[in-house]
C-alpha cells in the first residue's frame, strides 16, 4: 500500500472516530435559543370559532409541523401562533394510533428541528421539554429520561421523562442537550396517581407518519367499500349472517380499535 493511501486511510479512521464522539452539551439557555423558533402554540376551535383545545407543535419542515392528534380532536379550525404571528393550518397526515398528526401551514417558513434517532437515547440522559403548558408560551423545563418503555417485541413505545409538562404541552418538543428533538410530549399521569410521570412519543416516529396515515386511509376505504358491497348484495342465503358479522370486524381494525386504544389511557393518564 502506498504512503498516500496509508495517510488517507488514517485520516478517514480519525474522522470516523471523531464523528462517534458525543457533541459538546449545550447550556439550557443555548438549547432554548436554538429551538424556540420551531415551537408554536396550537389553537383549536369549533365551526363557530369557539376555542375547544390548545396544544403545541414542532416545525419539521417548510410549511410542516407535528402535533398530537388528540389536540385536534373535534376541532373544525386550527391555527398555530407564536407572539403576534398566527397562521391557519390544516390536517395533512393523521397517525391516530401513535397520536401524531402532521399539519400543513401555508406561507410558513421557519426552521425545522433536527431529529435524533431513538437508538441513541439512554435512561438518565438530560432532556428539556419546550411547549405551551396552560397557554404559557415557550416554556422550558429540565429533566431526565426516566425510562425507555418498550413493547413485548422490544420496540420503543414511549419515552418516560421527569421534565415537567402540563395541559397545553401536548405536541411540544422533548430535546436533548444538543438541541436535537428526541420526542413529542404527549401525556402525563395525573398528580392524583403519581409525580413526574410524563411521556413522549419517539421523535423518529415522525418520519413514518405520512406512510402510516396513507395505509390507514386505504384500509378504511377498503372496509367502507366492502361494507357497501355487502349491503347491496344481501340475500336470504345461510351465509348472510356470517357475512354481516365479518364486516364490522374489518372496520374495527382501522377505526374503532385505534380509538379504543387511545381512550383506555384517559382514565388515569391525562392528555396535556
Short mmCIF file of N, CA and C in Angstrom, two decimals, residues 127-196:
data_model
loop_
_atom_site.label_atom_id
_atom_site.label_comp_id
_atom_site.label_asym_id
_atom_site.label_seq_id
_atom_site.Cartn_x
_atom_site.Cartn_y
_atom_site.Cartn_z
N UNK A 127 -32.77 15.93 29.42
CA UNK A 127 -33.64 16.39 28.34
C UNK A 127 -34.37 17.66 28.77
N UNK A 128 -34.93 18.35 27.77
CA UNK A 128 -35.66 19.59 28.02
C UNK A 128 -36.99 19.53 27.27
N UNK A 129 -38.07 19.81 27.97
CA UNK A 129 -39.39 19.90 27.35
C UNK A 129 -39.69 21.37 27.08
N UNK A 130 -40.08 21.66 25.84
CA UNK A 130 -40.40 23.03 25.45
C UNK A 130 -41.76 23.03 24.76
N UNK A 131 -42.67 23.83 25.28
CA UNK A 131 -44.01 23.89 24.72
C UNK A 131 -44.79 25.03 25.31
N UNK A 132 -46.10 24.83 25.39
CA UNK A 132 -47.00 25.90 25.84
C UNK A 132 -47.95 25.39 26.93
N UNK A 133 -47.43 24.97 28.07
CA UNK A 133 -48.29 24.45 29.13
C UNK A 133 -49.28 25.51 29.63
N UNK A 134 -50.57 25.13 29.64
CA UNK A 134 -51.64 26.03 30.08
C UNK A 134 -51.64 27.35 29.33
N UNK A 135 -51.07 27.35 28.13
CA UNK A 135 -51.04 28.56 27.32
C UNK A 135 -49.88 29.49 27.62
N UNK A 136 -49.00 29.10 28.54
CA UNK A 136 -47.80 29.91 28.80
C UNK A 136 -46.77 29.56 27.72
N UNK A 137 -46.74 30.40 26.70
CA UNK A 137 -45.98 30.05 25.51
C UNK A 137 -44.48 29.99 25.77
N UNK A 138 -43.85 29.09 25.02
CA UNK A 138 -42.40 28.91 25.04
C UNK A 138 -41.86 28.73 26.46
N UNK A 139 -42.37 27.72 27.13
CA UNK A 139 -41.91 27.36 28.47
C UNK A 139 -40.95 26.17 28.37
N UNK A 140 -39.82 26.27 29.06
CA UNK A 140 -38.85 25.19 29.07
C UNK A 140 -38.77 24.58 30.46
N UNK A 141 -38.67 23.26 30.53
CA UNK A 141 -38.46 22.56 31.79
C UNK A 141 -37.38 21.51 31.59
N UNK A 142 -36.64 21.26 32.64
CA UNK A 142 -35.49 20.35 32.57
C UNK A 142 -35.80 19.06 33.30
N UNK A 143 -35.28 17.96 32.80
CA UNK A 143 -35.47 16.68 33.46
C UNK A 143 -34.56 15.62 32.88
N UNK A 144 -34.89 14.38 33.16
CA UNK A 144 -34.12 13.24 32.68
C UNK A 144 -35.03 12.30 31.90
N UNK A 145 -34.43 11.46 31.08
CA UNK A 145 -35.16 10.32 30.56
C UNK A 145 -35.25 9.32 31.70
N UNK A 146 -36.43 9.18 32.27
CA UNK A 146 -36.61 8.31 33.43
C UNK A 146 -36.58 6.84 33.04
N UNK A 147 -37.11 6.55 31.85
CA UNK A 147 -37.12 5.17 31.36
C UNK A 147 -37.47 5.17 29.89
N UNK A 148 -37.05 4.13 29.20
CA UNK A 148 -37.43 3.90 27.82
C UNK A 148 -38.37 2.71 27.80
N UNK A 149 -39.63 2.94 27.49
CA UNK A 149 -40.66 1.91 27.57
C UNK A 149 -40.79 1.17 26.25
N UNK A 150 -40.60 -0.14 26.28
CA UNK A 150 -40.66 -0.98 25.09
C UNK A 150 -41.86 -1.92 25.15
N UNK A 151 -42.29 -2.38 23.98
CA UNK A 151 -43.37 -3.36 23.94
C UNK A 151 -42.79 -4.76 24.05
N UNK A 152 -43.67 -5.76 23.91
CA UNK A 152 -43.23 -7.15 24.08
C UNK A 152 -42.27 -7.60 22.99
N UNK A 153 -42.20 -6.84 21.89
CA UNK A 153 -41.28 -7.17 20.81
C UNK A 153 -39.98 -6.38 20.89
N UNK A 154 -39.83 -5.61 21.97
CA UNK A 154 -38.61 -4.85 22.15
C UNK A 154 -38.59 -3.52 21.42
N UNK A 155 -39.72 -3.11 20.83
CA UNK A 155 -39.80 -1.84 20.12
C UNK A 155 -40.12 -0.71 21.09
N UNK A 156 -39.43 0.42 20.93
CA UNK A 156 -39.67 1.57 21.81
C UNK A 156 -41.06 2.11 21.57
N UNK A 157 -41.85 2.23 22.65
CA UNK A 157 -43.22 2.72 22.54
C UNK A 157 -43.41 4.10 23.16
N UNK A 158 -42.58 4.44 24.15
CA UNK A 158 -42.73 5.74 24.81
C UNK A 158 -41.45 6.09 25.54
N UNK A 159 -41.19 7.38 25.63
CA UNK A 159 -40.07 7.91 26.41
C UNK A 159 -40.66 8.50 27.68
N UNK A 160 -40.28 7.93 28.81
CA UNK A 160 -40.74 8.45 30.10
C UNK A 160 -39.74 9.49 30.58
N UNK A 161 -40.24 10.64 31.03
CA UNK A 161 -39.35 11.72 31.43
C UNK A 161 -39.84 12.42 32.68
N UNK A 162 -38.89 12.98 33.42
CA UNK A 162 -39.23 13.77 34.61
C UNK A 162 -39.36 15.25 34.26
N UNK A 163 -39.11 15.63 33.02
CA UNK A 163 -39.28 17.03 32.61
C UNK A 163 -40.77 17.38 32.70
N UNK A 164 -41.08 18.46 33.40
CA UNK A 164 -42.47 18.79 33.69
C UNK A 164 -43.22 19.21 32.44
N UNK A 165 -44.45 18.67 32.29
CA UNK A 165 -45.37 19.11 31.25
C UNK A 165 -46.76 19.24 31.87
N UNK A 166 -47.62 19.99 31.20
CA UNK A 166 -48.99 20.20 31.67
C UNK A 166 -49.92 20.23 30.48
N UNK A 167 -51.22 20.41 30.71
CA UNK A 167 -52.14 20.56 29.60
C UNK A 167 -51.70 21.76 28.76
N UNK A 168 -51.66 21.55 27.46
CA UNK A 168 -51.14 22.55 26.55
C UNK A 168 -49.75 22.19 26.04
N UNK A 169 -49.09 21.25 26.75
CA UNK A 169 -47.76 20.80 26.31
C UNK A 169 -47.84 19.75 25.21
N UNK A 170 -49.02 19.15 25.02
CA UNK A 170 -49.15 18.10 24.01
C UNK A 170 -48.73 18.61 22.64
N UNK A 171 -47.86 17.84 21.99
CA UNK A 171 -47.35 18.23 20.68
C UNK A 171 -46.06 19.03 20.76
N UNK A 172 -45.62 19.36 21.98
CA UNK A 172 -44.37 20.08 22.14
C UNK A 172 -43.16 19.18 21.99
N UNK A 173 -41.98 19.77 22.08
CA UNK A 173 -40.76 19.01 21.85
C UNK A 173 -40.04 18.61 23.11
N UNK A 174 -39.45 17.42 23.07
CA UNK A 174 -38.51 16.97 24.10
C UNK A 174 -37.15 16.91 23.42
N UNK A 175 -36.20 17.69 23.94
CA UNK A 175 -34.90 17.86 23.28
C UNK A 175 -33.77 17.36 24.14
N UNK A 176 -32.70 16.89 23.48
CA UNK A 176 -31.50 16.51 24.22
C UNK A 176 -30.61 17.72 24.43
N UNK A 177 -29.47 17.53 25.04
CA UNK A 177 -28.59 18.65 25.37
C UNK A 177 -27.82 19.18 24.16
N UNK A 178 -28.07 18.60 22.99
CA UNK A 178 -27.51 19.13 21.75
C UNK A 178 -28.59 19.75 20.88
N UNK A 179 -29.75 20.02 21.49
CA UNK A 179 -30.88 20.69 20.82
C UNK A 179 -31.49 19.85 19.71
N UNK A 180 -31.37 18.54 19.82
CA UNK A 180 -32.00 17.64 18.86
C UNK A 180 -33.31 17.12 19.44
N UNK A 181 -34.31 16.99 18.60
CA UNK A 181 -35.61 16.50 19.03
C UNK A 181 -35.55 15.00 19.28
N UNK A 182 -35.90 14.59 20.49
CA UNK A 182 -35.92 13.16 20.82
C UNK A 182 -37.33 12.65 21.00
N UNK A 183 -38.30 13.54 21.26
CA UNK A 183 -39.67 13.08 21.47
C UNK A 183 -40.68 14.20 21.32
N UNK A 184 -41.94 13.80 21.16
CA UNK A 184 -43.07 14.73 21.15
C UNK A 184 -43.86 14.50 22.43
N UNK A 185 -43.86 15.50 23.32
CA UNK A 185 -44.53 15.34 24.61
C UNK A 185 -46.02 15.10 24.38
N UNK A 186 -46.54 14.03 25.00
CA UNK A 186 -47.87 13.56 24.65
C UNK A 186 -48.83 13.41 25.81
N UNK A 187 -48.35 12.94 26.94
CA UNK A 187 -49.28 12.68 28.04
C UNK A 187 -48.54 12.68 29.37
N UNK A 188 -49.32 12.79 30.42
CA UNK A 188 -48.78 12.78 31.78
C UNK A 188 -49.73 12.01 32.67
N UNK A 189 -49.19 11.46 33.74
CA UNK A 189 -50.02 10.82 34.75
C UNK A 189 -50.51 11.90 35.70
N UNK A 190 -51.79 11.89 36.00
CA UNK A 190 -52.37 12.88 36.90
C UNK A 190 -51.67 12.86 38.24
N UNK A 191 -51.55 14.04 38.87
CA UNK A 191 -50.90 14.14 40.18
C UNK A 191 -51.60 13.30 41.23
N UNK A 192 -52.85 12.93 40.97
CA UNK A 192 -53.57 12.08 41.92
C UNK A 192 -53.03 10.66 41.93
N UNK A 193 -52.28 10.29 40.90
CA UNK A 193 -51.77 8.93 40.79
C UNK A 193 -50.25 8.85 40.89
N UNK A 194 -49.53 9.94 40.64
CA UNK A 194 -48.08 9.90 40.70
C UNK A 194 -47.47 11.24 40.36
N UNK A 195 -46.17 11.36 40.57
CA UNK A 195 -45.46 12.61 40.35
C UNK A 195 -44.37 12.41 39.30
N UNK A 196 -44.20 13.44 38.45
CA UNK A 196 -43.13 13.44 37.44
C UNK A 196 -43.16 12.20 36.55
#
